[in-house]
Amino acid sequence: MKILNCYLCGGRDFQTRRGKVRDNSKLEVLECLECGLVFLDSQDHIAEDYYKNSKMHGPKPDYEKWRVGCQRDDLRRIKFLSEKLTDKSILDFGCGVGGFIELSKNLCRSVCGYEPEIALRKIFKERNLNVFHDFASIIKSGKKFDLITAFHVIEHLKDPAKTLLDLSFLLKQEGEIIFETPSSSDALLSLYESDSFQNFTYWSNHLYLFNSKTIEKLSKKAGLALNWVKNIQRFPISNHLYWLSKGLPSGHLEWSFLDSPELTLAYEESLASIGLTDTVIASFKKFEK
């Protein structure tokens, strides 16, 4: 069923974005002309229990390769959130293979995850990670958290505002939800207009793409207070130059000799100043009583 109204603002005027959904040619990527939300024109391919057996990483994923591949981002997140993690109770919602939980164990008072993917349960057991498999079990546990994280999760959800509101009931009164999500204003889309990237980045599992402006509207829809939004750049300039030159991903690996800490920071700051980074991090809190 084609979507007729914008999820955030209810608008009915859309434009079709250039590019294609890389794994489903039947889907189109729309952008609301009223609020700017970017979304797929249908969600019918995501069934209710889809993420229990989604096989997002292939029919036979290499879990160790997945964990190692996420480590750079997990370490960045630990560094960014270190003060908020220290001696706190943490829930990592949609924890994937569990790398963030494992790395933050020594900082947190307690840390657990939530991940519905059935195939990962053996991994969690082997690595001695405390992970809930359904939302009802978290509620039944009676746990309350100082911080709930969700890294690259909300773009997968049919109703992210409801999920964020549900998560807020698991927070302590001064608790915080911090999520990270791909930006719809990525420079490769909105500034450089890379055809190759436009045909690669859109994915059937990403139902929505947000930016700093639409995240503000998401907070209002969820009935939560927006504490802050930060634009960050996950991939360095080598990655962008490789896309523009070769039309292929992994430039940060192939052309890593172009990068330096100083250049990477300067490039991120330049893109962040105009809101064109590849990633957005936001903090939501409950309104004060």
PDB file of N, CA and C in Angstrom, residues 98-198:
ATOM      1  N   GLY A  98      26.207  -6.553  19.661  1.00  0.00           N
ATOM      2  CA  GLY A  98      26.513  -6.323  21.067  1.00  0.00           C
ATOM      3  C   GLY A  98      27.855  -5.690  21.370  1.00  0.00           C
ATOM      4  N   GLY A  99      28.511  -5.129  20.360  1.00  0.00           N
ATOM      5  CA  GLY A  99      29.833  -4.549  20.570  1.00  0.00           C
ATOM      6  C   GLY A  99      29.851  -3.381  21.545  1.00  0.00           C
ATOM      7  N   PHE A 100      28.847  -2.502  21.465  1.00  0.00           N
ATOM      8  CA  PHE A 100      28.796  -1.343  22.357  1.00  0.00           C
ATOM      9  C   PHE A 100      28.620  -1.784  23.803  1.00  0.00           C
ATOM     10  N   ILE A 101      27.778  -2.774  24.039  1.00  0.00           N
ATOM     11  CA  ILE A 101      27.569  -3.290  25.395  1.00  0.00           C
ATOM     12  C   ILE A 101      28.877  -3.830  25.959  1.00  0.00           C
ATOM     13  N   GLU A 102      29.554  -4.623  25.144  1.00  0.00           N
ATOM     14  CA  GLU A 102      30.789  -5.256  25.602  1.00  0.00           C
ATOM     15  C   GLU A 102      31.858  -4.228  25.957  1.00  0.00           C
ATOM     16  N   LEU A 103      31.981  -3.185  25.141  1.00  0.00           N
ATOM     17  CA  LEU A 103      33.009  -2.178  25.359  1.00  0.00           C
ATOM     18  C   LEU A 103      32.695  -1.250  26.530  1.00  0.00           C
ATOM     19  N   SER A 104      31.411  -1.112  26.848  1.00  0.00           N
ATOM     20  CA  SER A 104      31.032  -0.167  27.908  1.00  0.00           C
ATOM     21  C   SER A 104      30.896  -0.820  29.283  1.00  0.00           C
ATOM     22  N   LYS A 105      31.082  -2.124  29.348  1.00  0.00           N
ATOM     23  CA  LYS A 105      30.900  -2.852  30.608  1.00  0.00           C
ATOM     24  C   LYS A 105      31.715  -2.266  31.758  1.00  0.00           C
ATOM     25  N   ASN A 106      32.945  -1.893  31.482  1.00  0.00           N
ATOM     26  CA  ASN A 106      33.837  -1.428  32.554  1.00  0.00           C
ATOM     27  C   ASN A 106      33.515  -0.010  33.028  1.00  0.00           C
ATOM     28  N   LEU A 107      32.718   0.716  32.262  1.00  0.00           N
ATOM     29  CA  LEU A 107      32.340   2.074  32.648  1.00  0.00           C
ATOM     30  C   LEU A 107      31.023   2.111  33.416  1.00  0.00           C
ATOM     31  N   CYS A 108      30.086   1.324  32.986  1.00  0.00           N
ATOM     32  CA  CYS A 108      28.712   1.398  33.495  1.00  0.00           C
ATOM     33  C   CYS A 108      28.547   0.649  34.811  1.00  0.00           C
ATOM     34  N   ARG A 109      27.573   1.082  35.602  1.00  0.00           N
ATOM     35  CA  ARG A 109      27.179   0.308  36.777  1.00  0.00           C
ATOM     36  C   ARG A 109      26.492  -0.970  36.315  1.00  0.00           C
ATOM     37  N   SER A 110      25.645  -0.835  35.295  1.00  0.00           N
ATOM     38  CA  SER A 110      24.997  -2.004  34.685  1.00  0.00           C
ATOM     39  C   SER A 110      24.669  -1.660  33.239  1.00  0.00           C
ATOM     40  N   VAL A 111      24.751  -2.651  32.373  1.00  0.00           N
ATOM     41  CA  VAL A 111      24.450  -2.422  30.962  1.00  0.00           C
ATOM     42  C   VAL A 111      23.804  -3.669  30.382  1.00  0.00           C
ATOM     43  N   CYS A 112      22.749  -3.458  29.637  1.00  0.00           N
ATOM     44  CA  CYS A 112      22.074  -4.560  28.957  1.00  0.00           C
ATOM     45  C   CYS A 112      21.613  -4.076  27.597  1.00  0.00           C
ATOM     46  N   GLY A 113      21.162  -5.011  26.788  1.00  0.00           N
ATOM     47  CA  GLY A 113      20.724  -4.668  25.446  1.00  0.00           C
ATOM     48  C   GLY A 113      19.336  -5.186  25.155  1.00  0.00           C
ATOM     49  N   TYR A 114      18.816  -4.733  24.040  1.00  0.00           N
ATOM     50  CA  TYR A 114      17.576  -5.280  23.480  1.00  0.00           C
ATOM     51  C   TYR A 114      17.847  -5.571  22.014  1.00  0.00           C
ATOM     52  N   GLU A 115      17.573  -6.803  21.598  1.00  0.00           N
ATOM     53  CA  GLU A 115      17.782  -7.184  20.200  1.00  0.00           C
ATOM     54  C   GLU A 115      16.862  -8.352  19.856  1.00  0.00           C
ATOM     55  N   PRO A 116      15.907  -8.145  18.931  1.00  0.00           N
ATOM     56  CA  PRO A 116      14.958  -9.209  18.607  1.00  0.00           C
ATOM     57  C   PRO A 116      15.503 -10.298  17.688  1.00  0.00           C
ATOM     58  N   GLU A 117      16.616 -10.052  16.991  1.00  0.00           N
ATOM     59  CA  GLU A 117      17.125 -10.996  15.997  1.00  0.00           C
ATOM     60  C   GLU A 117      17.483 -12.332  16.647  1.00  0.00           C
ATOM     61  N   ILE A 118      16.727 -13.371  16.292  1.00  0.00           N
ATOM     62  CA  ILE A 118      16.876 -14.684  16.935  1.00  0.00           C
ATOM     63  C   ILE A 118      18.262 -15.271  16.697  1.00  0.00           C
ATOM     64  N   ALA A 119      18.807 -15.079  15.507  1.00  0.00           N
ATOM     65  CA  ALA A 119      20.094 -15.681  15.158  1.00  0.00           C
ATOM     66  C   ALA A 119      21.233 -15.190  16.033  1.00  0.00           C
ATOM     67  N   LEU A 120      21.066 -14.049  16.706  1.00  0.00           N
ATOM     68  CA  LEU A 120      22.135 -13.478  17.521  1.00  0.00           C
ATOM     69  C   LEU A 120      22.142 -14.006  18.957  1.00  0.00           C
ATOM     70  N   ARG A 121      21.133 -14.730  19.358  1.00  0.00           N
ATOM     71  CA  ARG A 121      21.014 -15.140  20.759  1.00  0.00           C
ATOM     72  C   ARG A 121      22.171 -16.040  21.197  1.00  0.00           C
ATOM     73  N   LYS A 122      22.627 -16.891  20.312  1.00  0.00           N
ATOM     74  CA  LYS A 122      23.764 -17.759  20.629  1.00  0.00           C
ATOM     75  C   LYS A 122      25.020 -16.919  20.877  1.00  0.00           C
ATOM     76  N   ILE A 123      25.190 -15.861  20.074  1.00  0.00           N
ATOM     77  CA  ILE A 123      26.351 -14.973  20.221  1.00  0.00           C
ATOM     78  C   ILE A 123      26.327 -14.290  21.587  1.00  0.00           C
ATOM     79  N   PHE A 124      25.156 -13.789  21.987  1.00  0.00           N
ATOM     80  CA  PHE A 124      25.034 -13.115  23.278  1.00  0.00           C
ATOM     81  C   PHE A 124      25.386 -14.069  24.424  1.00  0.00           C
ATOM     82  N   LYS A 125      24.929 -15.308  24.305  1.00  0.00           N
ATOM     83  CA  LYS A 125      25.204 -16.298  25.355  1.00  0.00           C
ATOM     84  C   LYS A 125      26.694 -16.600  25.421  1.00  0.00           C
ATOM     85  N   GLU A 126      27.312 -16.770  24.257  1.00  0.00           N
ATOM     86  CA  GLU A 126      28.743 -17.078  24.206  1.00  0.00           C
ATOM     87  C   GLU A 126      29.588 -15.952  24.785  1.00  0.00           C
ATOM     88  N   ARG A 127      29.154 -14.709  24.586  1.00  0.00           N
ATOM     89  CA  ARG A 127      29.932 -13.553  25.029  1.00  0.00           C
ATOM     90  C   ARG A 127      29.463 -13.021  26.381  1.00  0.00           C
ATOM     91  N   ASN A 128      28.537 -13.756  26.986  1.00  0.00           N
ATOM     92  CA  ASN A 128      28.035 -13.406  28.327  1.00  0.00           C
ATOM     93  C   ASN A 128      27.476 -11.978  28.358  1.00  0.00           C
ATOM     94  N   LEU A 129      26.616 -11.672  27.381  1.00  0.00           N
ATOM     95  CA  LEU A 129      25.994 -10.361  27.298  1.00  0.00           C
ATOM     96  C   LEU A 129      24.537 -10.469  27.730  1.00  0.00           C
ATOM     97  N   ASN A 130      24.092  -9.527  28.536  1.00  0.00           N
ATOM     98  CA  ASN A 130      22.720  -9.509  29.041  1.00  0.00           C
ATOM     99  C   ASN A 130      21.839  -8.775  28.028  1.00  0.00           C
ATOM    100  N   VAL A 131      21.064  -9.515  27.260  1.00  0.00           N
ATOM    101  CA  VAL A 131      20.269  -8.929  26.179  1.00  0.00           C
ATOM    102  C   VAL A 131      18.827  -9.442  26.248  1.00  0.00           C
ATOM    103  N   PHE A 132      17.885  -8.505  26.276  1.00  0.00           N
ATOM    104  CA  PHE A 132      16.467  -8.847  26.210  1.00  0.00           C
ATOM    105  C   PHE A 132      16.075  -9.090  24.752  1.00  0.00           C
ATOM    106  N   HIS A 133      15.137 -10.015  24.544  1.00  0.00           N
ATOM    107  CA  HIS A 133      14.728 -10.362  23.195  1.00  0.00           C
ATOM    108  C   HIS A 133      13.350  -9.808  22.824  1.00  0.00           C
ATOM    109  N   ASP A 134      12.623  -9.320  23.817  1.00  0.00           N
ATOM    110  CA  ASP A 134      11.331  -8.693  23.531  1.00  0.00           C
ATOM    111  C   ASP A 134      11.093  -7.577  24.538  1.00  0.00           C
ATOM    112  N   PHE A 135      10.287  -6.608  24.125  1.00  0.00           N
ATOM    113  CA  PHE A 135      10.058  -5.411  24.936  1.00  0.00           C
ATOM    114  C   PHE A 135       9.338  -5.742  26.233  1.00  0.00           C
ATOM    115  N   ALA A 136       8.426  -6.696  26.170  1.00  0.00           N
ATOM    116  CA  ALA A 136       7.654  -7.057  27.370  1.00  0.00           C
ATOM    117  C   ALA A 136       8.562  -7.546  28.486  1.00  0.00           C
ATOM    118  N   SER A 137       9.650  -8.215  28.122  1.00  0.00           N
ATOM    119  CA  SER A 137      10.580  -8.731  29.143  1.00  0.00           C
ATOM    120  C   SER A 137      11.308  -7.599  29.858  1.00  0.00           C
ATOM    121  N   ILE A 138      11.592  -6.511  29.139  1.00  0.00           N
ATOM    122  CA  ILE A 138      12.240  -5.363  29.784  1.00  0.00           C
ATOM    123  C   ILE A 138      11.291  -4.758  30.813  1.00  0.00           C
ATOM    124  N   ILE A 139      10.047  -4.588  30.423  1.00  0.00           N
ATOM    125  CA  ILE A 139       9.037  -4.015  31.332  1.00  0.00           C
ATOM    126  C   ILE A 139       8.871  -4.914  32.561  1.00  0.00           C
ATOM    127  N   LYS A 140       8.793  -6.221  32.318  1.00  0.00           N
ATOM    128  CA  LYS A 140       8.595  -7.186  33.408  1.00  0.00           C
ATOM    129  C   LYS A 140       9.764  -7.164  34.389  1.00  0.00           C
ATOM    130  N   SER A 141      10.960  -6.857  33.889  1.00  0.00           N
ATOM    131  CA  SER A 141      12.144  -6.834  34.758  1.00  0.00           C
ATOM    132  C   SER A 141      12.087  -5.719  35.793  1.00  0.00           C
ATOM    133  N   GLY A 142      11.297  -4.674  35.505  1.00  0.00           N
ATOM    134  CA  GLY A 142      11.177  -3.541  36.402  1.00  0.00           C
ATOM    135  C   GLY A 142      12.378  -2.604  36.376  1.00  0.00           C
ATOM    136  N   LYS A 143      13.300  -2.811  35.456  1.00  0.00           N
ATOM    137  CA  LYS A 143      14.502  -1.984  35.379  1.00  0.00           C
ATOM    138  C   LYS A 143      14.167  -0.567  34.905  1.00  0.00           C
ATOM    139  N   LYS A 144      14.874   0.397  35.468  1.00  0.00           N
ATOM    140  CA  LYS A 144      14.822   1.782  35.006  1.00  0.00           C
ATOM    141  C   LYS A 144      16.246   2.209  34.681  1.00  0.00           C
ATOM    142  N   PHE A 145      16.389   3.036  33.648  1.00  0.00           N
ATOM    143  CA  PHE A 145      17.714   3.325  33.123  1.00  0.00           C
ATOM    144  C   PHE A 145      18.038   4.815  33.172  1.00  0.00           C
ATOM    145  N   ASP A 146      19.329   5.096  33.410  1.00  0.00           N
ATOM    146  CA  ASP A 146      19.812   6.474  33.324  1.00  0.00           C
ATOM    147  C   ASP A 146      19.935   6.912  31.872  1.00  0.00           C
ATOM    148  N   LEU A 147      20.290   5.956  31.010  1.00  0.00           N
ATOM    149  CA  LEU A 147      20.515   6.263  29.603  1.00  0.00           C
ATOM    150  C   LEU A 147      20.061   5.100  28.739  1.00  0.00           C
ATOM    151  N   ILE A 148      19.297   5.417  27.698  1.00  0.00           N
ATOM    152  CA  ILE A 148      18.936   4.437  26.671  1.00  0.00           C
ATOM    153  C   ILE A 148      19.547   4.911  25.366  1.00  0.00           C
ATOM    154  N   THR A 149      20.351   4.059  24.751  1.00  0.00           N
ATOM    155  CA  THR A 149      20.957   4.376  23.460  1.00  0.00           C
ATOM    156  C   THR A 149      20.278   3.571  22.360  1.00  0.00           C
ATOM    157  N   ALA A 150      20.301   4.119  21.163  1.00  0.00           N
ATOM    158  CA  ALA A 150      19.756   3.421  19.990  1.00  0.00           C
ATOM    159  C   ALA A 150      20.559   3.893  18.776  1.00  0.00           C
ATOM    160  N   PHE A 151      21.498   3.071  18.352  1.00  0.00           N
ATOM    161  CA  PHE A 151      22.388   3.447  17.260  1.00  0.00           C
ATOM    162  C   PHE A 151      21.918   2.829  15.949  1.00  0.00           C
ATOM    163  N   HIS A 152      21.507   3.677  15.031  1.00  0.00           N
ATOM    164  CA  HIS A 152      21.039   3.255  13.707  1.00  0.00           C
ATOM    165  C   HIS A 152      19.897   2.241  13.846  1.00  0.00           C
ATOM    166  N   VAL A 153      18.892   2.682  14.579  1.00  0.00           N
ATOM    167  CA  VAL A 153      17.715   1.860  14.855  1.00  0.00           C
ATOM    168  C   VAL A 153      16.432   2.542  14.400  1.00  0.00           C
ATOM    169  N   ILE A 154      16.254   3.837  14.733  1.00  0.00           N
ATOM    170  CA  ILE A 154      14.944   4.461  14.521  1.00  0.00           C
ATOM    171  C   ILE A 154      14.551   4.504  13.043  1.00  0.00           C
ATOM    172  N   GLU A 155      15.526   4.497  12.150  1.00  0.00           N
ATOM    173  CA  GLU A 155      15.215   4.516  10.716  1.00  0.00           C
ATOM    174  C   GLU A 155      14.580   3.211  10.255  1.00  0.00           C
ATOM    175  N   HIS A 156      14.684   2.167  11.082  1.00  0.00           N
ATOM    176  CA  HIS A 156      14.105   0.853  10.753  1.00  0.00           C
ATOM    177  C   HIS A 156      12.658   0.716  11.232  1.00  0.00           C
ATOM    178  N   LEU A 157      12.194   1.620  12.077  1.00  0.00           N
ATOM    179  CA  LEU A 157      10.928   1.438  12.783  1.00  0.00           C
ATOM    180  C   LEU A 157       9.757   2.063  12.040  1.00  0.00           C
ATOM    181  N   LYS A 158       8.641   1.346  12.004  1.00  0.00           N
ATOM    182  CA  LYS A 158       7.440   1.875  11.345  1.00  0.00           C
ATOM    183  C   LYS A 158       6.864   3.071  12.100  1.00  0.00           C
ATOM    184  N   ASP A 159       6.972   3.040  13.411  1.00  0.00           N
ATOM    185  CA  ASP A 159       6.427   4.121  14.230  1.00  0.00           C
ATOM    186  C   ASP A 159       7.479   4.550  15.253  1.00  0.00           C
ATOM    187  N   PRO A 160       8.527   5.234  14.801  1.00  0.00           N
ATOM    188  CA  PRO A 160       9.621   5.583  15.722  1.00  0.00           C
ATOM    189  C   PRO A 160       9.191   6.468  16.881  1.00  0.00           C
ATOM    190  N   ALA A 161       8.218   7.356  16.670  1.00  0.00           N
ATOM    191  CA  ALA A 161       7.767   8.231  17.756  1.00  0.00           C
ATOM    192  C   ALA A 161       7.158   7.411  18.898  1.00  0.00           C
ATOM    193  N   LYS A 162       6.357   6.416  18.570  1.00  0.00           N
ATOM    194  CA  LYS A 162       5.746   5.571  19.603  1.00  0.00           C
ATOM    195  C   LYS A 162       6.820   4.778  20.341  1.00  0.00           C
ATOM    196  N   THR A 163       7.795   4.255  19.585  1.00  0.00           N
ATOM    197  CA  THR A 163       8.862   3.487  20.229  1.00  0.00           C
ATOM    198  C   THR A 163       9.656   4.366  21.190  1.00  0.00           C
ATOM    199  N   LEU A 164       9.967   5.591  20.774  1.00  0.00           N
ATOM    200  CA  LEU A 164      10.702   6.505  21.643  1.00  0.00           C
ATOM    201  C   LEU A 164       9.896   6.842  22.899  1.00  0.00           C
ATOM    202  N   LEU A 165       8.583   7.036  22.727  1.00  0.00           N
ATOM    203  CA  LEU A 165       7.737   7.299  23.885  1.00  0.00           C
ATOM    204  C   LEU A 165       7.707   6.086  24.814  1.00  0.00           C
ATOM    205  N   ASP A 166       7.575   4.887  24.239  1.00  0.00           N
ATOM    206  CA  ASP A 166       7.588   3.657  25.050  1.00  0.00           C
ATOM    207  C   ASP A 166       8.909   3.533  25.818  1.00  0.00           C
ATOM    208  N   LEU A 167      10.010   3.856  25.165  1.00  0.00           N
ATOM    209  CA  LEU A 167      11.316   3.780  25.821  1.00  0.00           C
ATOM    210  C   LEU A 167      11.417   4.786  26.964  1.00  0.00           C
ATOM    211  N   SER A 168      10.769   5.915  26.818  1.00  0.00           N
ATOM    212  CA  SER A 168      10.856   6.946  27.858  1.00  0.00           C
ATOM    213  C   SER A 168      10.271   6.462  29.182  1.00  0.00           C
ATOM    214  N   PHE A 169       9.343   5.513  29.136  1.00  0.00           N
ATOM    215  CA  PHE A 169       8.770   4.974  30.368  1.00  0.00           C
ATOM    216  C   PHE A 169       9.754   4.062  31.103  1.00  0.00           C
ATOM    217  N   LEU A 170      10.843   3.700  30.423  1.00  0.00           N
ATOM    218  CA  LEU A 170      11.882   2.884  31.047  1.00  0.00           C
ATOM    219  C   LEU A 170      12.994   3.742  31.648  1.00  0.00           C
ATOM    220  N   LEU A 171      12.880   5.055  31.493  1.00  0.00           N
ATOM    221  CA  LEU A 171      13.892   5.970  32.005  1.00  0.00           C
ATOM    222  C   LEU A 171      13.621   6.347  33.454  1.00  0.00           C
ATOM    223  N   LYS A 172      14.689   6.610  34.191  1.00  0.00           N
ATOM    224  CA  LYS A 172      14.547   7.312  35.449  1.00  0.00           C
ATOM    225  C   LYS A 172      14.099   8.744  35.133  1.00  0.00           C
ATOM    226  N   GLN A 173      13.622   9.470  36.111  1.00  0.00           N
ATOM    227  CA  GLN A 173      13.033  10.780  35.836  1.00  0.00           C
ATOM    228  C   GLN A 173      13.996  11.719  35.125  1.00  0.00           C
ATOM    229  N   GLU A 174      15.258  11.684  35.462  1.00  0.00           N
ATOM    230  CA  GLU A 174      16.253  12.539  34.815  1.00  0.00           C
ATOM    231  C   GLU A 174      16.988  11.802  33.694  1.00  0.00           C
ATOM    232  N   GLY A 175      16.459  10.654  33.293  1.00  0.00           N
ATOM    233  CA  GLY A 175      17.117   9.839  32.268  1.00  0.00           C
ATOM    234  C   GLY A 175      17.049  10.451  30.882  1.00  0.00           C
ATOM    235  N   GLU A 176      17.751   9.819  29.961  1.00  0.00           N
ATOM    236  CA  GLU A 176      17.950  10.393  28.633  1.00  0.00           C
ATOM    237  C   GLU A 176      17.956   9.291  27.578  1.00  0.00           C
ATOM    238  N   ILE A 177      17.361   9.567  26.432  1.00  0.00           N
ATOM    239  CA  ILE A 177      17.464   8.694  25.257  1.00  0.00           C
ATOM    240  C   ILE A 177      18.391   9.373  24.255  1.00  0.00           C
ATOM    241  N   ILE A 178      19.412   8.677  23.848  1.00  0.00           N
ATOM    242  CA  ILE A 178      20.311   9.210  22.820  1.00  0.00           C
ATOM    243  C   ILE A 178      20.323   8.249  21.646  1.00  0.00           C
ATOM    244  N   PHE A 179      19.969   8.756  20.483  1.00  0.00           N
ATOM    245  CA  PHE A 179      19.992   7.896  19.295  1.00  0.00           C
ATOM    246  C   PHE A 179      20.829   8.513  18.190  1.00  0.00           C
ATOM    247  N   GLU A 180      21.341   7.636  17.361  1.00  0.00           N
ATOM    248  CA  GLU A 180      22.151   8.023  16.200  1.00  0.00           C
ATOM    249  C   GLU A 180      21.475   7.452  14.964  1.00  0.00           C
ATOM    250  N   THR A 181      21.409   8.239  13.907  1.00  0.00           N
ATOM    251  CA  THR A 181      20.701   7.801  12.710  1.00  0.00           C
ATOM    252  C   THR A 181      21.326   8.424  11.464  1.00  0.00           C
ATOM    253  N   PRO A 182      21.271   7.739  10.319  1.00  0.00           N
ATOM    254  CA  PRO A 182      21.797   8.345   9.084  1.00  0.00           C
ATOM    255  C   PRO A 182      21.034   9.619   8.738  1.00  0.00           C
ATOM    256  N   SER A 183      21.742  10.586   8.176  1.00  0.00           N
ATOM    257  CA  SER A 183      21.118  11.869   7.849  1.00  0.00           C
ATOM    258  C   SER A 183      20.604  11.897   6.411  1.00  0.00           C
ATOM    259  N   SER A 184      19.413  12.439   6.263  1.00  0.00           N
ATOM    260  CA  SER A 184      18.847  12.625   4.922  1.00  0.00           C
ATOM    261  C   SER A 184      19.527  13.758   4.178  1.00  0.00           C
ATOM    262  N   SER A 185      20.353  14.530   4.911  1.00  0.00           N
ATOM    263  CA  SER A 185      21.056  15.667   4.302  1.00  0.00           C
ATOM    264  C   SER A 185      22.528  15.371   4.027  1.00  0.00           C
ATOM    265  N   ASP A 186      22.888  14.102   4.016  1.00  0.00           N
ATOM    266  CA  ASP A 186      24.257  13.673   3.698  1.00  0.00           C
ATOM    267  C   ASP A 186      24.794  14.463   2.499  1.00  0.00           C
ATOM    268  N   ALA A 187      26.023  14.965   2.608  1.00  0.00           N
ATOM    269  CA  ALA A 187      26.611  15.787   1.546  1.00  0.00           C
ATOM    270  C   ALA A 187      26.667  15.059   0.208  1.00  0.00           C
ATOM    271  N   LEU A 188      26.847  13.739   0.236  1.00  0.00           N
ATOM    272  CA  LEU A 188      26.893  12.988  -1.020  1.00  0.00           C
ATOM    273  C   LEU A 188      25.550  13.012  -1.741  1.00  0.00           C
ATOM    274  N   LEU A 189      24.474  13.237  -0.978  1.00  0.00           N
ATOM    275  CA  LEU A 189      23.140  13.360  -1.569  1.00  0.00           C
ATOM    276  C   LEU A 189      22.801  14.802  -1.920  1.00  0.00           C
ATOM    277  N   SER A 190      23.023  15.700  -0.966  1.00  0.00           N
ATOM    278  CA  SER A 190      22.476  17.054  -1.086  1.00  0.00           C
ATOM    279  C   SER A 190      23.450  18.089  -1.622  1.00  0.00           C
ATOM    280  N   LEU A 191      24.748  17.833  -1.537  1.00  0.00           N
ATOM    281  CA  LEU A 191      25.748  18.785  -2.022  1.00  0.00           C
ATOM    282  C   LEU A 191      26.437  18.271  -3.278  1.00  0.00           C
ATOM    283  N   TYR A 192      27.010  17.094  -3.192  1.00  0.00           N
ATOM    284  CA  TYR A 192      27.755  16.539  -4.325  1.00  0.00           C
ATOM    285  C   TYR A 192      26.850  15.835  -5.337  1.00  0.00           C
ATOM    286  N   GLU A 193      25.669  15.416  -4.891  1.00  0.00           N
ATOM    287  CA  GLU A 193      24.684  14.754  -5.759  1.00  0.00           C
ATOM    288  C   GLU A 193      25.316  13.599  -6.532  1.00  0.00           C
ATOM    289  N   SER A 194      25.972  12.728  -5.800  1.00  0.00           N
ATOM    290  CA  SER A 194      26.624  11.565  -6.399  1.00  0.00           C
ATOM    291  C   SER A 194      25.592  10.547  -6.863  1.00  0.00           C
ATOM    292  N   ASP A 195      25.545  10.303  -8.169  1.00  0.00           N
ATOM    293  CA  ASP A 195      24.600   9.319  -8.713  1.00  0.00           C
ATOM    294  C   ASP A 195      24.856   7.931  -8.136  1.00  0.00           C
ATOM    295  N   SER A 196      26.119   7.559  -8.036  1.00  0.00           N
ATOM    296  CA  SER A 196      26.465   6.228  -7.525  1.00  0.00           C
ATOM    297  C   SER A 196      26.001   6.065  -6.088  1.00  0.00           C
ATOM    298  N   PHE A 197      26.205   7.084  -5.274  1.00  0.00           N
ATOM    299  CA  PHE A 197      25.799   7.006  -3.880  1.00  0.00           C
ATOM    300  C   PHE A 197      24.276   6.981  -3.771  1.00  0.00           C
ATOM    301  N   GLN A 198      23.592   7.742  -4.592  1.00  0.00           N
ATOM    302  CA  GLN A 198      22.127   7.766  -4.572  1.00  0.00           C
ATOM    303  C   GLN A 198      21.536   6.413  -4.948  1.00  0.00           C
TER     304      GLN A 198
END
